[in-house]
PDB file of C-alpha atoms in Angstrom:
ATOM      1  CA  UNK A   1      20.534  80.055  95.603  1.00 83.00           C
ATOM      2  CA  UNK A   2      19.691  83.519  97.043  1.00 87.00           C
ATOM      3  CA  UNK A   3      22.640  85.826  97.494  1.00 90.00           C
ATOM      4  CA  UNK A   4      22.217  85.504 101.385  1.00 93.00           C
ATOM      5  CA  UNK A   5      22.366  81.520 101.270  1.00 93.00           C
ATOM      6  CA  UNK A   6      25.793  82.635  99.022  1.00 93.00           C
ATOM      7  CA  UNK A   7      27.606  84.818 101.486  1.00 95.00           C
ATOM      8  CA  UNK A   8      26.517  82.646 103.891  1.00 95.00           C
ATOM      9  CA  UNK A   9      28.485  79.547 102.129  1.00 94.00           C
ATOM     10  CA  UNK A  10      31.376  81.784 101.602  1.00 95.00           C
ATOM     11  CA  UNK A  11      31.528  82.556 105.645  1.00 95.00           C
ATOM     12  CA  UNK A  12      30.922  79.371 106.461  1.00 95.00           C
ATOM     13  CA  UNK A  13      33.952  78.126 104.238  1.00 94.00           C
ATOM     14  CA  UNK A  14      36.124  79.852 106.053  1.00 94.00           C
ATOM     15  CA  UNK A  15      35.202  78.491 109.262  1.00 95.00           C
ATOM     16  CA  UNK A  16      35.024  82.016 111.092  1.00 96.00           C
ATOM     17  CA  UNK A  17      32.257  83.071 112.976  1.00 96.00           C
ATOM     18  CA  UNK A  18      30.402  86.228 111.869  1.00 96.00           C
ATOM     19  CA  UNK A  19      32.527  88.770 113.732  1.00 97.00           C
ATOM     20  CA  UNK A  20      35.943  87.963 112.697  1.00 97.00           C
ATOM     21  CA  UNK A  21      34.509  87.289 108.897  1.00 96.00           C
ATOM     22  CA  UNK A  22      33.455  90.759 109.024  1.00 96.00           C
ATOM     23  CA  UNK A  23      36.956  92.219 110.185  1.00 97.00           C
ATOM     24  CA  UNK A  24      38.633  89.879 107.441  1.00 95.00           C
ATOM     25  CA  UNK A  25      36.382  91.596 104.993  1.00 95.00           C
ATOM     26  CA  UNK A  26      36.783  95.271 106.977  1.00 95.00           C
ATOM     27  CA  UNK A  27      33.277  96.126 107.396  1.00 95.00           C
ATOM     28  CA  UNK A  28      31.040  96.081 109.960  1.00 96.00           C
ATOM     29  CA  UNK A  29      29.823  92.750 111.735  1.00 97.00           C
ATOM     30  CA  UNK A  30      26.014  94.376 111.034  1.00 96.00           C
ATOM     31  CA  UNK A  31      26.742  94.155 107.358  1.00 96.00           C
ATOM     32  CA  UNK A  32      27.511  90.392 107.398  1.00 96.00           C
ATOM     33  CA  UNK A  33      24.731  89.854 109.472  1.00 96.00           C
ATOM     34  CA  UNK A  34      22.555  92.245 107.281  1.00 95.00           C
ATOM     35  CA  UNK A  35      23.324  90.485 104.056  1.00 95.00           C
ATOM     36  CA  UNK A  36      23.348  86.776 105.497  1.00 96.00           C
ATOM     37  CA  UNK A  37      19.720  87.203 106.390  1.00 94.00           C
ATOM     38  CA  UNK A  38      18.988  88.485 102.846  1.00 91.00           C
ATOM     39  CA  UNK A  39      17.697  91.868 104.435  1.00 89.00           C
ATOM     40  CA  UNK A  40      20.366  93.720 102.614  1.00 89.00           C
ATOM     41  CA  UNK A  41      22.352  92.738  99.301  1.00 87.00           C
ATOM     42  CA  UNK A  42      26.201  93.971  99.508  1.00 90.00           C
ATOM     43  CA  UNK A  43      27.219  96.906  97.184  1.00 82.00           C
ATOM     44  CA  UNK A  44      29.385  96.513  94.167  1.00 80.00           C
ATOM     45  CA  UNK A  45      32.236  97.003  96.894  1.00 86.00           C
ATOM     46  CA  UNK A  46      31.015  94.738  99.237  1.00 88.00           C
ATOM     47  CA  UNK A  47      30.636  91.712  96.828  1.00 88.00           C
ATOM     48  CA  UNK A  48      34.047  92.308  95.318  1.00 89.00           C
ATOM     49  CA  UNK A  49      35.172  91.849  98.959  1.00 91.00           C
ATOM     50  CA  UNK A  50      32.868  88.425  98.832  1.00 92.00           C
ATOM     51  CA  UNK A  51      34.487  87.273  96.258  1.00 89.00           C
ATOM     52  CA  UNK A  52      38.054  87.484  97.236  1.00 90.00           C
ATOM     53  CA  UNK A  53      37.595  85.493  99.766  1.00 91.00           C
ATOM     54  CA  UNK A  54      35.065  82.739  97.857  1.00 90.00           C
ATOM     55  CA  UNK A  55      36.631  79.435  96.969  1.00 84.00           C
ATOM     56  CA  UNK A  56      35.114  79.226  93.526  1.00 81.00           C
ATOM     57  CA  UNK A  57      35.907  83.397  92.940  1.00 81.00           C
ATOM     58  CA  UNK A  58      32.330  83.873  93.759  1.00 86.00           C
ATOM     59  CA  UNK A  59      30.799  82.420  90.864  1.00 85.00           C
ATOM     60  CA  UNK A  60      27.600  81.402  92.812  1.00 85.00           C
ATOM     61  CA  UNK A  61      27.455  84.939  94.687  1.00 87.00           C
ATOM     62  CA  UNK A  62      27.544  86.647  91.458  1.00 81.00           C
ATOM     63  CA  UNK A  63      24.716  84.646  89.959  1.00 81.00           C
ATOM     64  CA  UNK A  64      22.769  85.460  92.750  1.00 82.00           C
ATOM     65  CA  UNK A  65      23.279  88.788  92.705  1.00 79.00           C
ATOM     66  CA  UNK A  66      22.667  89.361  89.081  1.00 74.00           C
ATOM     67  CA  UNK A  67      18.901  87.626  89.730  1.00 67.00           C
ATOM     68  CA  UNK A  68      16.656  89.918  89.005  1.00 76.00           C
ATOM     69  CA  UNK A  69      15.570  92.443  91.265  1.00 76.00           C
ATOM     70  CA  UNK A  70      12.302  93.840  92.688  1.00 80.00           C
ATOM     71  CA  UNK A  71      12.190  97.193  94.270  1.00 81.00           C
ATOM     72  CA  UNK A  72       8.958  97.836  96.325  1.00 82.00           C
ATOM     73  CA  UNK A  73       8.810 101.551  97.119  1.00 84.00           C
ATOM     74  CA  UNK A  74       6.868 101.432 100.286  1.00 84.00           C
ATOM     75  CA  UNK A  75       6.970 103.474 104.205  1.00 81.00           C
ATOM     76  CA  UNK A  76       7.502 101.950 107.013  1.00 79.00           C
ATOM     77  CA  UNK A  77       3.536 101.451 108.679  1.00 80.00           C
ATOM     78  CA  UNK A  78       1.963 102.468 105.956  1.00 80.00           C
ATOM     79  CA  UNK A  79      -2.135 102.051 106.186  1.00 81.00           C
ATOM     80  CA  UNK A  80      -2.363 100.498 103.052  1.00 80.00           C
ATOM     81  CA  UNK A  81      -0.464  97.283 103.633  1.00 79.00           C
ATOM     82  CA  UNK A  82       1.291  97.388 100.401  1.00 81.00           C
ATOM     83  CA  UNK A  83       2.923  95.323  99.087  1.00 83.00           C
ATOM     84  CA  UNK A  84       0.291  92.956  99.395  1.00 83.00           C
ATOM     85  CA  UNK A  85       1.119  89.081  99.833  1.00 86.00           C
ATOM     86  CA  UNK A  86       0.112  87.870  96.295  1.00 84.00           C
ATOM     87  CA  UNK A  87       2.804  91.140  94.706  1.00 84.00           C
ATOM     88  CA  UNK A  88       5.429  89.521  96.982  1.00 85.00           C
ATOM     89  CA  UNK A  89       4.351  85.641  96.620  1.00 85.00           C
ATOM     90  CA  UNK A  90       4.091  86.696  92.444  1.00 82.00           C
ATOM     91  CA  UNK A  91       7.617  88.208  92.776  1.00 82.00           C
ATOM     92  CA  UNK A  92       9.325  85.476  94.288  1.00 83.00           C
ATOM     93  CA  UNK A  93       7.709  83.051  91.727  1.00 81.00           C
ATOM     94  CA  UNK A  94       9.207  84.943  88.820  1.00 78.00           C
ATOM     95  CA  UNK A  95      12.717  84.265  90.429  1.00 79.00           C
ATOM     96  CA  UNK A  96      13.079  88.225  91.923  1.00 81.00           C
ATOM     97  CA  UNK A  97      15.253  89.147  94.949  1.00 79.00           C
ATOM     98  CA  UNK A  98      12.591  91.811  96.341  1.00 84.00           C
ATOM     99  CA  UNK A  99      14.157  94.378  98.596  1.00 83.00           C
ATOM    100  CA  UNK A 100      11.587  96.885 100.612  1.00 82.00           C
ATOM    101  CA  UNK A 101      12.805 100.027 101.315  1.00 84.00           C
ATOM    102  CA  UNK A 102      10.664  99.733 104.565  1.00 83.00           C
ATOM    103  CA  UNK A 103      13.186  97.227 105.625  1.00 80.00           C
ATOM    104  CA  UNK A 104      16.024  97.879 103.767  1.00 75.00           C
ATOM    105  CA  UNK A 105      16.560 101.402 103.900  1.00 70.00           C
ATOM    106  CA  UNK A 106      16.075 103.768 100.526  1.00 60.00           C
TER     107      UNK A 106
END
């Protein structure tokens, strides 16, 4: 389970759309969105928050989040194409959450 397909459980549990999840939590309805798509993962703060509201105390959002994690270090159009589909394809293989920071922010 990827920590998006988590929070996304943990939402979904409590029957409230994305909006109203998001001022239950007190952050931004971007965030939830953000980190249900996978394109961000919450901070520290933001997955306590998670797991206050999680059924099991967020046992399945903390083993997502403690996957391991690949950093690619890359700007946004770059001309070299990096990271090349076999990096990100090997990556994902291994069992790594890959944030870009052309996506993600730095």
């Amino acid at each position: 389970m990827t920590p998006a397909d988590a929070i996304r459980a943990i939402r979904t549990a409590t029957d409230l759309p994305q909006r109203q999840f998001a001022a239950r939590l007190g952050v931004a309805q971007a965030d939830v969105s953000r980190w249900e798509t996978g394109r961000v993962v919450p901070s520290g703060h933001g997955v306590a928050l998670l797991c206050n509201e999680a059924e099991d105390g967020g046992a399945a959002l903390l083993a997502a989040v403690a996957a391991p994690l690949g950093l690619v270090s890359v700007g946004v159009d770059n001309d070299y194409g990096h990271p090349g589909p076999s990096t990100l394809r090997v990556l994902s293989e291994l069992g790594y959450h890959v944030l870009r920071t052309d996506e993600s922010g730095d």
